[in-house]
Amino acid sequence: MEETLEAILQMAMEVTGARYGIFRLLDEQRTHLLTRAVVGEDLGAPHTEALPLDNNSIMGRAAMTRKTLCIADVLVQPWSKIYYPLDHTVKMRSELVTPLIGAGDRLEGVLNLESPRVNAFSDEDAMLLQSLAIQAVIAIQEVRLLDALQELSARLLANHPEEMYRRVVQLARELSGASLSGLWLFENRRLKLHTTSPDGSVIGSDFSDAFGYSLTSRRPTVVALSNSEFSQALVAPLLAGEDAPIGVLGIMAEPGQRLSTSDWDKKVLVLLARHAALAALNARRQALLRRFTPRERQVFDLMVAGLSNKAIAQTLVISPNTVKRHLRAIFDKLEVNSRAAAVAKVYSSMTH
């Protein structure tokens, strides 16, 4: 991400004649602006520590008000009181800063330019910076989503399903900016809350009926919640191929809070829900494999690799009759009657 942000900064500086440029993004707690990229001429010791998200700095004010600020001279009132120099060794006089607003009107951070000249930036420069800010937001969101999906892919086979569920709901809340996220799984044909983020959050209502349309349509759906401590939810079904959904992943908003339900948020939820579904199906696969004895597991793995009974016997240094006995035991435990059916039953969970 840093390389992309630096390229955007370099472009902005070349077009506007700025001396310095900096990207600051909100931290996970959404209380501070953290430096993610800095570009400038003759940078000495730039101040890149976290800035509180408040009105006590120019960048903080732009973020709080969600307005582009074009400041002709940072040394005059009221800006001199809140000007935060990027580098004390160089005197800056003009500043141009625009907020980074993502999908669903979510604040992502700020893009800031500075110049040693008074009145260095024009209205045209401000419009250009806002355009570049849009590009930056798209890059930031795509990189965050890609990082999240790569992390989940790496965790899929290495982590216990419960760990996957917890991470999926955490990422759903982090990427969407929602106040709460949850994962519901079917038990006895009813949806039951399984995992929440923040961990341990209480969601008292039964949402089986409210989430019904998302389950039948197999699409992400915005749901108005009645008789609940939450006002609205965006949910996506956990799909296992063409089979019926096995659960729901959702983000929720409390009364008075705004829930982002943009196409971007729907895309994020669908992709995360797929990984949660894969984790659930992998858990089923592992449960099937745990029925086997260690020797049966060896025979099964060699059968999956395409070896004949004779080849399996030679590989494991056992008799062909012993291989047949193990295969019969495997078929009985899986309730199938052929090699192909056994492989399909165990591995269909990883292809759906």
Short mmCIF file of C-alpha atoms in Angstrom, two decimals:
data_model
loop_
_atom_site.label_atom_id
_atom_site.label_comp_id
_atom_site.label_asym_id
_atom_site.label_seq_id
_atom_site.Cartn_x
_atom_site.Cartn_y
_atom_site.Cartn_z
CA MET A 1 0.00 0.00 0.00
CA GLU A 2 2.80 2.43 0.89
CA GLU A 3 4.21 2.37 -2.65
CA THR A 4 0.82 3.24 -4.12
CA LEU A 5 0.28 6.07 -1.64
CA GLU A 6 3.78 7.43 -2.28
CA ALA A 7 3.10 7.41 -6.04
CA ILE A 8 -0.12 9.39 -5.49
CA LEU A 9 1.74 11.87 -3.27
CA GLN A 10 4.47 12.31 -5.87
CA MET A 11 1.88 13.00 -8.55
CA ALA A 12 0.09 15.54 -6.35
CA MET A 13 3.32 17.35 -5.52
CA GLU A 14 4.43 17.54 -9.14
CA VAL A 15 1.13 19.04 -10.28
CA THR A 16 0.63 21.50 -7.41
CA GLY A 17 4.26 22.43 -6.69
CA ALA A 18 3.98 21.29 -3.07
CA ARG A 19 7.14 20.69 -1.02
CA TYR A 20 5.86 17.91 1.24
CA GLY A 21 3.04 15.41 1.13
CA ILE A 22 1.74 12.98 3.73
CA PHE A 23 -0.97 10.35 4.05
CA ARG A 24 -2.39 9.70 7.50
CA LEU A 25 -4.92 6.89 7.99
CA LEU A 26 -7.19 6.18 10.93
CA ASP A 27 -6.08 3.50 13.36
CA GLU A 28 -8.28 0.50 14.21
CA GLN A 29 -9.78 2.32 17.20
CA ARG A 30 -10.58 5.28 14.93
CA THR A 31 -9.13 7.72 17.43
CA HIS A 32 -5.78 8.68 15.85
CA LEU A 33 -4.34 9.47 12.43
CA LEU A 34 -1.30 7.32 11.69
CA THR A 35 1.35 8.17 9.09
CA ARG A 36 1.41 5.68 6.22
CA ALA A 37 3.40 7.54 3.55
CA VAL A 38 5.58 10.67 3.39
CA VAL A 39 7.19 12.25 0.32
CA GLY A 40 9.18 15.48 0.20
CA GLU A 41 12.28 17.37 -0.82
CA ASP A 42 15.19 17.35 1.62
CA LEU A 43 13.27 15.69 4.42
CA GLY A 44 15.18 16.14 7.65
CA ALA A 45 13.40 14.68 10.66
CA PRO A 46 9.71 14.58 9.75
CA HIS A 47 7.24 14.30 12.62
CA THR A 48 5.26 11.20 11.86
CA GLU A 49 3.83 10.33 15.27
CA ALA A 50 0.11 9.68 15.65
CA LEU A 51 -2.22 12.68 15.64
CA PRO A 52 -5.40 12.58 17.73
CA LEU A 53 -8.61 12.72 15.72
CA ASP A 54 -9.75 16.12 16.99
CA ASN A 55 -9.82 19.80 16.06
CA ASN A 56 -6.40 20.57 17.54
CA SER A 57 -4.53 20.12 14.28
CA ILE A 58 -5.29 21.15 10.71
CA MET A 59 -5.32 17.57 9.52
CA GLY A 60 -7.50 16.54 12.45
CA ARG A 61 -9.95 19.35 11.71
CA ALA A 62 -10.21 18.35 8.05
CA ALA A 63 -10.93 14.79 9.13
CA MET A 64 -13.47 15.82 11.78
CA THR A 65 -15.34 18.23 9.51
CA ARG A 66 -14.84 16.06 6.41
CA LYS A 67 -14.01 19.20 4.44
CA THR A 68 -11.06 20.11 2.23
CA LEU A 69 -9.04 22.94 3.79
CA CYS A 70 -6.99 25.24 1.55
CA ILE A 71 -4.95 27.48 3.85
CA ALA A 72 -3.09 30.42 2.32
CA ASP A 73 -0.86 31.04 5.35
CA VAL A 74 -0.56 28.69 8.31
CA LEU A 75 1.14 31.40 10.39
CA VAL A 76 -1.96 33.57 10.68
CA GLN A 77 -4.93 33.06 12.97
CA PRO A 78 -6.72 30.77 13.52
CA TRP A 79 -4.43 28.28 11.78
CA SER A 80 -1.23 29.22 13.61
CA LYS A 81 -2.68 27.81 16.84
CA ILE A 82 -3.30 24.36 15.39
CA TYR A 83 -0.63 24.10 12.69
CA TYR A 84 1.42 20.94 13.21
CA PRO A 85 4.70 21.20 11.24
CA LEU A 86 5.82 18.13 9.41
CA ASP A 87 9.45 19.19 9.71
CA HIS A 88 10.64 21.91 12.10
CA THR A 89 13.76 22.48 10.01
CA VAL A 90 11.77 23.91 7.11
CA LYS A 91 9.21 26.70 7.40
CA MET A 92 5.98 25.88 5.62
CA ARG A 93 3.42 28.61 4.87
CA SER A 94 0.61 27.00 2.87
CA GLU A 95 -1.30 23.80 3.52
CA LEU A 96 -3.85 21.84 1.50
CA VAL A 97 -5.57 18.89 3.15
CA THR A 98 -8.52 16.75 2.11
CA PRO A 99 -10.27 13.93 3.98
CA LEU A 100 -10.29 10.41 2.59
CA ILE A 101 -13.92 9.29 2.47
CA GLY A 102 -14.59 5.68 1.59
CA ALA A 103 -17.64 3.58 0.78
CA GLY A 104 -20.65 4.33 2.92
CA ASP A 105 -19.24 7.77 3.80
CA ARG A 106 -16.63 6.15 6.05
CA LEU A 107 -13.65 8.30 7.03
CA GLU A 108 -10.35 6.58 6.17
CA GLY A 109 -7.82 9.35 6.86
CA VAL A 110 -6.40 12.51 5.26
CA LEU A 111 -4.18 13.52 2.35
CA ASN A 112 -2.06 16.58 3.10
CA LEU A 113 0.26 18.82 1.04
CA GLU A 114 2.46 21.71 2.25
CA SER A 115 4.46 24.48 0.55
CA PRO A 116 6.96 27.09 1.79
CA ARG A 117 5.16 29.72 -0.32
CA VAL A 118 2.25 31.81 0.90
CA ASN A 119 -0.98 31.21 -1.02
CA ALA A 120 0.62 28.35 -2.91
CA PHE A 121 -2.54 26.33 -3.57
CA SER A 122 -5.53 27.25 -5.74
CA ASP A 123 -9.10 26.01 -5.92
CA GLU A 124 -8.03 23.93 -8.90
CA ASP A 125 -5.35 22.30 -6.77
CA ALA A 126 -7.99 21.50 -4.16
CA MET A 127 -10.19 19.83 -6.78
CA LEU A 128 -7.23 17.84 -8.06
CA LEU A 129 -6.36 16.67 -4.55
CA GLN A 130 -9.93 15.53 -3.96
CA SER A 131 -9.75 13.50 -7.17
CA LEU A 132 -6.50 11.89 -6.07
CA ALA A 133 -8.05 11.21 -2.66
CA ILE A 134 -10.75 9.14 -4.36
CA GLN A 135 -8.07 7.06 -6.10
CA ALA A 136 -6.25 6.64 -2.80
CA VAL A 137 -9.38 5.43 -1.00
CA ILE A 138 -10.03 2.81 -3.69
CA ALA A 139 -6.42 1.58 -3.39
CA ILE A 140 -6.59 1.51 0.42
CA GLN A 141 -9.81 -0.48 0.49
CA GLU A 142 -8.68 -2.98 -2.14
CA VAL A 143 -5.35 -3.57 -0.40
CA ARG A 144 -7.01 -4.07 2.99
CA LEU A 145 -9.49 -6.53 1.54
CA LEU A 146 -6.78 -8.44 -0.34
CA ASP A 147 -4.65 -8.64 2.81
CA ALA A 148 -7.64 -9.95 4.76
CA LEU A 149 -8.46 -12.62 2.18
CA GLN A 150 -4.83 -13.74 1.95
CA GLU A 151 -4.70 -14.03 5.74
CA LEU A 152 -7.89 -16.11 5.82
CA SER A 153 -6.66 -18.37 3.03
CA ALA A 154 -3.47 -19.04 4.99
CA ARG A 155 -5.48 -19.75 8.14
CA LEU A 156 -8.05 -22.01 6.50
CA LEU A 157 -6.23 -25.33 6.82
CA ALA A 158 -3.93 -24.35 9.67
CA ASN A 159 -6.45 -22.98 12.18
CA HIS A 160 -9.32 -24.55 14.07
CA PRO A 161 -12.69 -23.48 12.61
CA GLU A 162 -13.52 -21.55 15.79
CA GLU A 163 -10.43 -19.41 15.26
CA MET A 164 -11.47 -18.80 11.67
CA TYR A 165 -14.96 -17.75 12.74
CA ARG A 166 -13.57 -15.28 15.25
CA ARG A 167 -11.20 -13.76 12.71
CA VAL A 168 -13.89 -13.51 10.03
CA VAL A 169 -16.25 -11.54 12.29
CA GLN A 170 -13.36 -9.33 13.45
CA LEU A 171 -12.47 -8.52 9.84
CA ALA A 172 -16.12 -7.90 8.96
CA ARG A 173 -16.31 -5.24 11.66
CA GLU A 174 -12.89 -3.73 10.91
CA LEU A 175 -13.35 -3.50 7.15
CA SER A 176 -16.90 -2.15 7.36
CA GLY A 177 -16.49 0.14 10.35
CA ALA A 178 -19.63 -1.36 11.90
CA SER A 179 -20.11 -1.27 15.67
CA LEU A 180 -20.81 -5.01 15.82
CA SER A 181 -20.57 -8.11 13.64
CA GLY A 182 -21.79 -11.64 14.17
CA LEU A 183 -21.81 -15.13 12.72
CA TRP A 184 -24.91 -17.32 12.90
CA LEU A 185 -24.87 -21.06 12.13
CA PHE A 186 -27.78 -23.43 11.69
CA GLU A 187 -28.51 -25.79 14.57
CA ASN A 188 -31.64 -27.93 14.39
CA ARG A 189 -32.85 -25.84 11.46
CA ARG A 190 -32.68 -22.60 13.44
CA LEU A 191 -30.05 -19.90 13.23
CA LYS A 192 -28.03 -19.59 16.40
CA LEU A 193 -25.55 -16.86 17.18
CA HIS A 194 -22.10 -18.44 17.20
CA THR A 195 -19.47 -15.68 17.30
CA THR A 196 -19.45 -11.91 17.71
CA SER A 197 -17.04 -9.02 17.46
CA PRO A 198 -16.38 -7.41 19.86
CA ASP A 199 -16.03 -10.78 21.52
CA GLY A 200 -18.76 -11.57 24.00
CA SER A 201 -21.26 -9.03 22.66
CA VAL A 202 -24.85 -9.82 23.56
CA ILE A 203 -27.40 -10.04 20.75
CA GLY A 204 -30.57 -11.18 22.38
CA SER A 205 -33.08 -11.52 19.55
CA ASP A 206 -33.77 -14.47 17.27
CA PHE A 207 -33.11 -13.20 13.74
CA SER A 208 -34.00 -16.38 11.86
CA ASP A 209 -37.06 -14.77 10.27
CA ALA A 210 -35.39 -11.39 9.70
CA PHE A 211 -32.52 -13.01 7.81
CA GLY A 212 -34.84 -15.26 5.81
CA TYR A 213 -34.73 -13.31 2.54
CA SER A 214 -30.93 -13.33 2.42
CA LEU A 215 -30.98 -17.11 2.95
CA THR A 216 -33.57 -17.80 0.25
CA SER A 217 -32.20 -15.29 -2.27
CA ARG A 218 -28.59 -16.33 -1.50
CA ARG A 219 -27.56 -12.67 -1.71
CA PRO A 220 -26.41 -9.96 0.72
CA THR A 221 -29.40 -8.13 2.12
CA VAL A 222 -30.07 -5.01 4.18
CA VAL A 223 -32.43 -5.89 7.02
CA ALA A 224 -34.46 -3.50 9.17
CA LEU A 225 -34.60 -4.97 12.66
CA SER A 226 -37.68 -4.59 14.84
CA ASN A 227 -38.06 -5.67 18.46
CA SER A 228 -34.29 -5.54 18.80
CA GLU A 229 -31.60 -3.43 20.39
CA PHE A 230 -30.22 -2.97 16.88
CA SER A 231 -31.79 -0.89 14.14
CA GLN A 232 -30.32 -2.35 10.96
CA ALA A 233 -28.14 -5.15 9.67
CA LEU A 234 -26.35 -6.11 6.48
CA VAL A 235 -26.13 -9.89 6.16
CA ALA A 236 -24.68 -12.37 3.68
CA PRO A 237 -25.40 -16.11 3.60
CA LEU A 238 -22.68 -18.71 4.13
CA LEU A 239 -22.92 -20.67 0.89
CA ALA A 240 -21.63 -24.19 0.33
CA GLY A 241 -21.95 -24.62 -3.41
CA GLU A 242 -25.52 -25.30 -4.49
CA ASP A 243 -26.48 -26.69 -1.08
CA ALA A 244 -28.63 -24.71 1.33
CA PRO A 245 -26.80 -21.93 3.24
CA ILE A 246 -25.18 -23.11 6.44
CA GLY A 247 -25.37 -19.78 8.22
CA VAL A 248 -25.19 -16.00 8.00
CA LEU A 249 -22.49 -13.36 8.48
CA GLY A 250 -23.72 -9.90 9.41
CA ILE A 251 -22.78 -6.41 10.53
CA MET A 252 -25.16 -4.38 12.69
CA ALA A 253 -25.84 -0.85 13.84
CA GLU A 254 -27.32 0.34 17.09
CA PRO A 255 -30.14 2.93 17.06
CA GLY A 256 -28.79 6.33 16.06
CA GLN A 257 -25.74 4.88 14.32
CA ARG A 258 -25.30 4.77 10.57
CA LEU A 259 -24.58 1.41 8.98
CA SER A 260 -22.69 1.42 5.70
CA THR A 261 -24.53 -0.79 3.19
CA SER A 262 -22.75 0.18 -0.04
CA ASP A 263 -21.89 -2.26 -2.82
CA TRP A 264 -18.37 -2.30 -1.40
CA ASP A 265 -19.63 -3.44 2.02
CA LYS A 266 -21.74 -6.13 0.38
CA LYS A 267 -18.72 -7.35 -1.59
CA VAL A 268 -16.61 -7.50 1.58
CA LEU A 269 -19.28 -9.42 3.47
CA VAL A 270 -19.82 -11.93 0.65
CA LEU A 271 -16.09 -12.71 0.38
CA LEU A 272 -15.68 -13.08 4.14
CA ALA A 273 -18.80 -15.25 4.31
CA ARG A 274 -17.29 -17.59 1.71
CA HIS A 275 -14.25 -18.13 3.91
CA ALA A 276 -16.44 -18.77 6.94
CA ALA A 277 -18.37 -21.34 4.90
CA LEU A 278 -15.12 -23.00 3.82
CA ALA A 279 -14.04 -23.18 7.47
CA ALA A 280 -17.33 -24.85 8.40
CA LEU A 281 -17.07 -27.33 5.54
CA ASN A 282 -13.45 -28.08 6.35
CA ALA A 283 -14.52 -28.81 9.92
CA ARG A 284 -17.00 -31.36 8.57
CA ARG A 285 -14.27 -32.89 6.44
CA GLN A 286 -11.94 -33.16 9.41
CA ALA A 287 -14.72 -34.75 11.46
CA LEU A 288 -15.12 -37.42 8.78
CA LEU A 289 -11.39 -38.09 8.67
CA ARG A 290 -11.24 -38.42 12.45
CA ARG A 291 -13.45 -41.50 12.15
CA PHE A 292 -10.52 -43.34 10.58
CA THR A 293 -7.80 -45.20 12.43
CA PRO A 294 -4.24 -44.08 11.60
CA ARG A 295 -3.86 -47.03 9.20
CA GLU A 296 -7.22 -46.35 7.56
CA ARG A 297 -6.17 -42.75 7.05
CA GLN A 298 -3.00 -43.92 5.30
CA VAL A 299 -5.02 -46.23 3.05
CA PHE A 300 -7.54 -43.48 2.32
CA ASP A 301 -4.84 -40.93 1.40
CA LEU A 302 -3.20 -43.41 -0.99
CA MET A 303 -6.60 -44.25 -2.48
CA VAL A 304 -7.21 -40.53 -3.06
CA ALA A 305 -3.82 -40.37 -4.80
CA GLY A 306 -5.12 -42.97 -7.26
CA LEU A 307 -3.14 -46.01 -6.15
CA SER A 308 -4.59 -49.47 -6.77
CA ASN A 309 -5.12 -51.95 -3.94
CA LYS A 310 -1.95 -53.74 -4.98
CA ALA A 311 0.07 -50.50 -5.02
CA ILE A 312 -1.31 -49.49 -1.61
CA ALA A 313 -0.33 -52.89 -0.23
CA GLN A 314 3.20 -52.55 -1.57
CA THR A 315 3.54 -48.99 -0.25
CA LEU A 316 2.37 -49.86 3.26
CA VAL A 317 3.98 -53.34 3.24
CA ILE A 318 0.70 -55.10 3.98
CA SER A 319 -1.30 -57.73 2.08
CA PRO A 320 -3.93 -56.85 -0.55
CA ASN A 321 -6.57 -58.55 1.63
CA THR A 322 -5.66 -56.22 4.49
CA VAL A 323 -6.08 -53.26 2.15
CA LYS A 324 -9.53 -54.55 1.19
CA ARG A 325 -10.46 -54.89 4.86
CA HIS A 326 -9.41 -51.31 5.55
CA LEU A 327 -11.35 -50.07 2.54
CA ARG A 328 -14.49 -51.85 3.70
CA ALA A 329 -14.09 -50.20 7.10
CA ILE A 330 -13.67 -46.80 5.45
CA PHE A 331 -16.76 -47.30 3.28
CA ASP A 332 -18.82 -48.37 6.30
CA LYS A 333 -17.77 -45.32 8.33
CA LEU A 334 -18.59 -42.98 5.45
CA GLU A 335 -21.78 -44.88 4.57
CA VAL A 336 -20.73 -45.32 0.93
CA ASN A 337 -19.97 -48.33 -1.25
CA SER A 338 -17.24 -47.21 -3.65
CA ARG A 339 -13.91 -45.42 -3.85
CA ALA A 340 -15.40 -42.56 -5.85
CA ALA A 341 -18.23 -42.05 -3.38
CA ALA A 342 -15.80 -42.06 -0.45
CA VAL A 343 -13.59 -39.40 -2.02
CA ALA A 344 -16.62 -37.33 -3.01
CA LYS A 345 -18.08 -37.40 0.48
CA VAL A 346 -14.88 -36.27 2.18
CA TYR A 347 -13.62 -33.79 -0.36
CA SER A 348 -16.85 -32.30 -1.64
CA SER A 349 -16.64 -29.94 1.34
CA MET A 350 -13.49 -28.44 -0.11
CA THR A 351 -14.85 -28.00 -3.64
CA HIS A 352 -18.27 -26.57 -2.80
#
